[in-house]
PDB file of C-alpha atoms in Angstrom:
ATOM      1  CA  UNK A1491    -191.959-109.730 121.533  1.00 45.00           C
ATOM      2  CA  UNK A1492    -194.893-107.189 120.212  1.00 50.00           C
ATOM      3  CA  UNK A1493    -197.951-106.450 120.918  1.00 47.00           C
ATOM      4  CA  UNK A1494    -200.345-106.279 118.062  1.00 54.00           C
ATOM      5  CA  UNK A1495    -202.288-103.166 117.640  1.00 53.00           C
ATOM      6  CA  UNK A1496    -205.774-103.232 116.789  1.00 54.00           C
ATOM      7  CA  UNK A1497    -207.853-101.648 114.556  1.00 55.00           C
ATOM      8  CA  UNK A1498    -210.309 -99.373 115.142  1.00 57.00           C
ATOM      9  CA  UNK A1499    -213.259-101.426 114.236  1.00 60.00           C
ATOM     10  CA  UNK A1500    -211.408-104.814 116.306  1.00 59.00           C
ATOM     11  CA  UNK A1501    -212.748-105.601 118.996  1.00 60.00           C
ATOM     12  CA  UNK A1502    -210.791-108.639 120.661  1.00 54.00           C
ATOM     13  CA  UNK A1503    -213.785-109.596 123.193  1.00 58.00           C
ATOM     14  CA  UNK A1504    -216.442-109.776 120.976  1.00 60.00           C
ATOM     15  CA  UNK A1505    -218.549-112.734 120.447  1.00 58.00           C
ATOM     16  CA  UNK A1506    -217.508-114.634 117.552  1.00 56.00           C
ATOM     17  CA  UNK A1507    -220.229-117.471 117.304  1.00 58.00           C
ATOM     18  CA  UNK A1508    -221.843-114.868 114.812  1.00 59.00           C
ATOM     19  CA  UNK A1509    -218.873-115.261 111.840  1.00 67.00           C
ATOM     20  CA  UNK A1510    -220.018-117.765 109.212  1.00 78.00           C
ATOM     21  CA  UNK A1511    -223.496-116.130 109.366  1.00 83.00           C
ATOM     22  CA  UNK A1512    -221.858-112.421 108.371  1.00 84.00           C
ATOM     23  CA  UNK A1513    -219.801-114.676 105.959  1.00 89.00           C
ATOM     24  CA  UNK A1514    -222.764-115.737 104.363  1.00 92.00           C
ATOM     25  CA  UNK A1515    -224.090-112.395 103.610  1.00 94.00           C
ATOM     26  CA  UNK A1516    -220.700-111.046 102.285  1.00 95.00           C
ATOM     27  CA  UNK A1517    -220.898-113.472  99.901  1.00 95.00           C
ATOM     28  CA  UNK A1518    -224.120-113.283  98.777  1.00 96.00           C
ATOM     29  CA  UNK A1519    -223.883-109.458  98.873  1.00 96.00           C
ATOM     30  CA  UNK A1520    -220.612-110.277  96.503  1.00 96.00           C
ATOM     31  CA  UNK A1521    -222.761-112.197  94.149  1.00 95.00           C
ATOM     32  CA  UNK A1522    -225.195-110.382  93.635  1.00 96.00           C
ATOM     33  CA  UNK A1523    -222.944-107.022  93.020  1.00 97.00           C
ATOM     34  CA  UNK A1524    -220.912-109.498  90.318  1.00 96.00           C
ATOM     35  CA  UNK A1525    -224.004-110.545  89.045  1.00 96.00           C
ATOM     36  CA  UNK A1526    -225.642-107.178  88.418  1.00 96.00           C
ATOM     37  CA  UNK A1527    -222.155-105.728  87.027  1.00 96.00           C
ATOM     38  CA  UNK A1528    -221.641-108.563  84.343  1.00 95.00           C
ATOM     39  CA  UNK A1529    -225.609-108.093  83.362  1.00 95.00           C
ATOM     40  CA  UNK A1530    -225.632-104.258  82.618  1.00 96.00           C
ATOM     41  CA  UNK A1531    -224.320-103.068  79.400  1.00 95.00           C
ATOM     42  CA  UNK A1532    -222.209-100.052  81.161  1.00 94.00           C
ATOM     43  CA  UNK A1533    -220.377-102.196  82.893  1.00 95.00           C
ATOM     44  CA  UNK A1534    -220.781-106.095  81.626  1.00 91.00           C
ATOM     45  CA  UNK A1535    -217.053-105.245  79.594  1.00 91.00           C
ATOM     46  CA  UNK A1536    -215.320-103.970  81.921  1.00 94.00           C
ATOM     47  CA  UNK A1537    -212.602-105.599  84.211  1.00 92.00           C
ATOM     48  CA  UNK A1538    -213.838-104.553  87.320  1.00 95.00           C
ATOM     49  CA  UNK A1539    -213.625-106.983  90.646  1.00 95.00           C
ATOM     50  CA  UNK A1540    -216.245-107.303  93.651  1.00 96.00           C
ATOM     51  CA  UNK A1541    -214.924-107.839  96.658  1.00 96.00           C
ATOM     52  CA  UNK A1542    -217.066-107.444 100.137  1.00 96.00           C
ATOM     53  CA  UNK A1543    -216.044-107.314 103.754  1.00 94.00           C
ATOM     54  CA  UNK A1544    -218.890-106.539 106.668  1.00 93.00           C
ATOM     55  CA  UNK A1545    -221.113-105.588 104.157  1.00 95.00           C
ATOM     56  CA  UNK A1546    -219.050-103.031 102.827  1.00 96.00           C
ATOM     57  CA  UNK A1547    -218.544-103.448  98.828  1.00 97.00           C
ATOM     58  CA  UNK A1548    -215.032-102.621  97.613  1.00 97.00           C
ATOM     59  CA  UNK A1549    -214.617-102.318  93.615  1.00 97.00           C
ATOM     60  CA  UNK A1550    -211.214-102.997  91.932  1.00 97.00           C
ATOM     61  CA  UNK A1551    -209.692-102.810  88.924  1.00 96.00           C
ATOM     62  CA  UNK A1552    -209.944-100.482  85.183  1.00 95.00           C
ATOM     63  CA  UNK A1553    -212.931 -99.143  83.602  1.00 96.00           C
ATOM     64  CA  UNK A1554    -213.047 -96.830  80.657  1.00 94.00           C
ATOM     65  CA  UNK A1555    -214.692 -93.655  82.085  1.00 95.00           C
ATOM     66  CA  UNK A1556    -216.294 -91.886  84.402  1.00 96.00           C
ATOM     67  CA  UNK A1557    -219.620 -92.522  83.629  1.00 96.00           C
ATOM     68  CA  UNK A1558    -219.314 -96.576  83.977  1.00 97.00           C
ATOM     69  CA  UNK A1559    -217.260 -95.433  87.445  1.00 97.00           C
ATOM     70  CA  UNK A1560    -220.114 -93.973  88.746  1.00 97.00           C
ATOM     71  CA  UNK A1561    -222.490 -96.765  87.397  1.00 97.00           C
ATOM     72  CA  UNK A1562    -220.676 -99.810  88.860  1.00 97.00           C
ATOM     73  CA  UNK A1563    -221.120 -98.004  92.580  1.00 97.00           C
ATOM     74  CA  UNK A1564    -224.675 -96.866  91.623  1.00 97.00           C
ATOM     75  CA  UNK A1565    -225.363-100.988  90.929  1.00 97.00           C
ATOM     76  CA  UNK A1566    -223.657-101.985  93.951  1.00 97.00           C
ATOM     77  CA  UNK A1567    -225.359 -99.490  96.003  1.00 97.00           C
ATOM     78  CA  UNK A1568    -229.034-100.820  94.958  1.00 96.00           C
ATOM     79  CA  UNK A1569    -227.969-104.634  96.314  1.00 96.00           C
ATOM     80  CA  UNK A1570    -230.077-105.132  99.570  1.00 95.00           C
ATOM     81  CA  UNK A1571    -227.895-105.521 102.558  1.00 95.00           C
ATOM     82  CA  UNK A1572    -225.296-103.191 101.403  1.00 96.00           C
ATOM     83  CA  UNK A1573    -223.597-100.941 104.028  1.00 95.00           C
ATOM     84  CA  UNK A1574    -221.203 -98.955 101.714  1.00 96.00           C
ATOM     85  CA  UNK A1575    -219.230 -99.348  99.104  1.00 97.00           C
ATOM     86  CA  UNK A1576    -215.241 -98.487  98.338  1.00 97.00           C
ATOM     87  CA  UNK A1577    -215.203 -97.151  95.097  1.00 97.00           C
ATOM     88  CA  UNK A1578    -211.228 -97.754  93.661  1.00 97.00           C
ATOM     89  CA  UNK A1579    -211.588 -98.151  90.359  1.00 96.00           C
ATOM     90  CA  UNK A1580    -209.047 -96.459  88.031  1.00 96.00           C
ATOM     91  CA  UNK A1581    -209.935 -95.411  84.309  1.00 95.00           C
ATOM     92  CA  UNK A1582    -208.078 -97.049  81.599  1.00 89.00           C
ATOM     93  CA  UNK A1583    -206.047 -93.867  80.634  1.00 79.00           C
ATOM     94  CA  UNK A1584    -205.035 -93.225  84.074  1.00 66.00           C
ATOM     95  CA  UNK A1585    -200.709 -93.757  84.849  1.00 63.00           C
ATOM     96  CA  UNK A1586    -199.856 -94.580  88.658  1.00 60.00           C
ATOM     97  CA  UNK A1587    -196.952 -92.481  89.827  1.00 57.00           C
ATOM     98  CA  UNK A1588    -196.480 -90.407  86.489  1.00 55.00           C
ATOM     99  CA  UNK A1589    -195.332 -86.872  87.175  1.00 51.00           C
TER     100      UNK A1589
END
């Protein structure tokens, strides 16, 4: 048998009545940083995906340079209600684990 470790951010005696509501605003939040992404032309051809946990944005996938990098977080940064935002996205010419 194991004990699981938590997190830093767990806390196991927290109220949890409050879940669907922060639910709810994740994906709104997630909406409207999909929404704003597929309407601006910077980043509307891109293959980017929103994802949002506690408010916190995270953006996935391949872009094509810098600049539309640094516009996708820009756009999800301006959505109300956002607490921060993970910014992973990779640029089209970049090779994982080339040396």
């Amino acid at each position: 048998m194991y004990t699981p470790w938590p997190l830093p951010d767990e806390n196991w005696f927290a109220d949890a009545s409050n879940q669907p509501e922060q639910h709810r605003e994740d994906v709104r939040i997630e909406a409207l940083v999909a929404q704003r992404l597929s309407i601006d032309w910077t980043t509307r051809r891109q293959q980017i995906i929103v994802s949002v946990q506690n408010r916190v944005v995270i953006l996935a996938g391949v872009v094509s340079d810098t600049e539309t990098r640094q516009a996708a977080a820009e756009l999800a940064w301006d959505v109300p209600g956002v607490f921060d935002v993970c910014n992973t996205l990779r640029l089209s010419g970049q090779r994982r684990g080339h040396r």
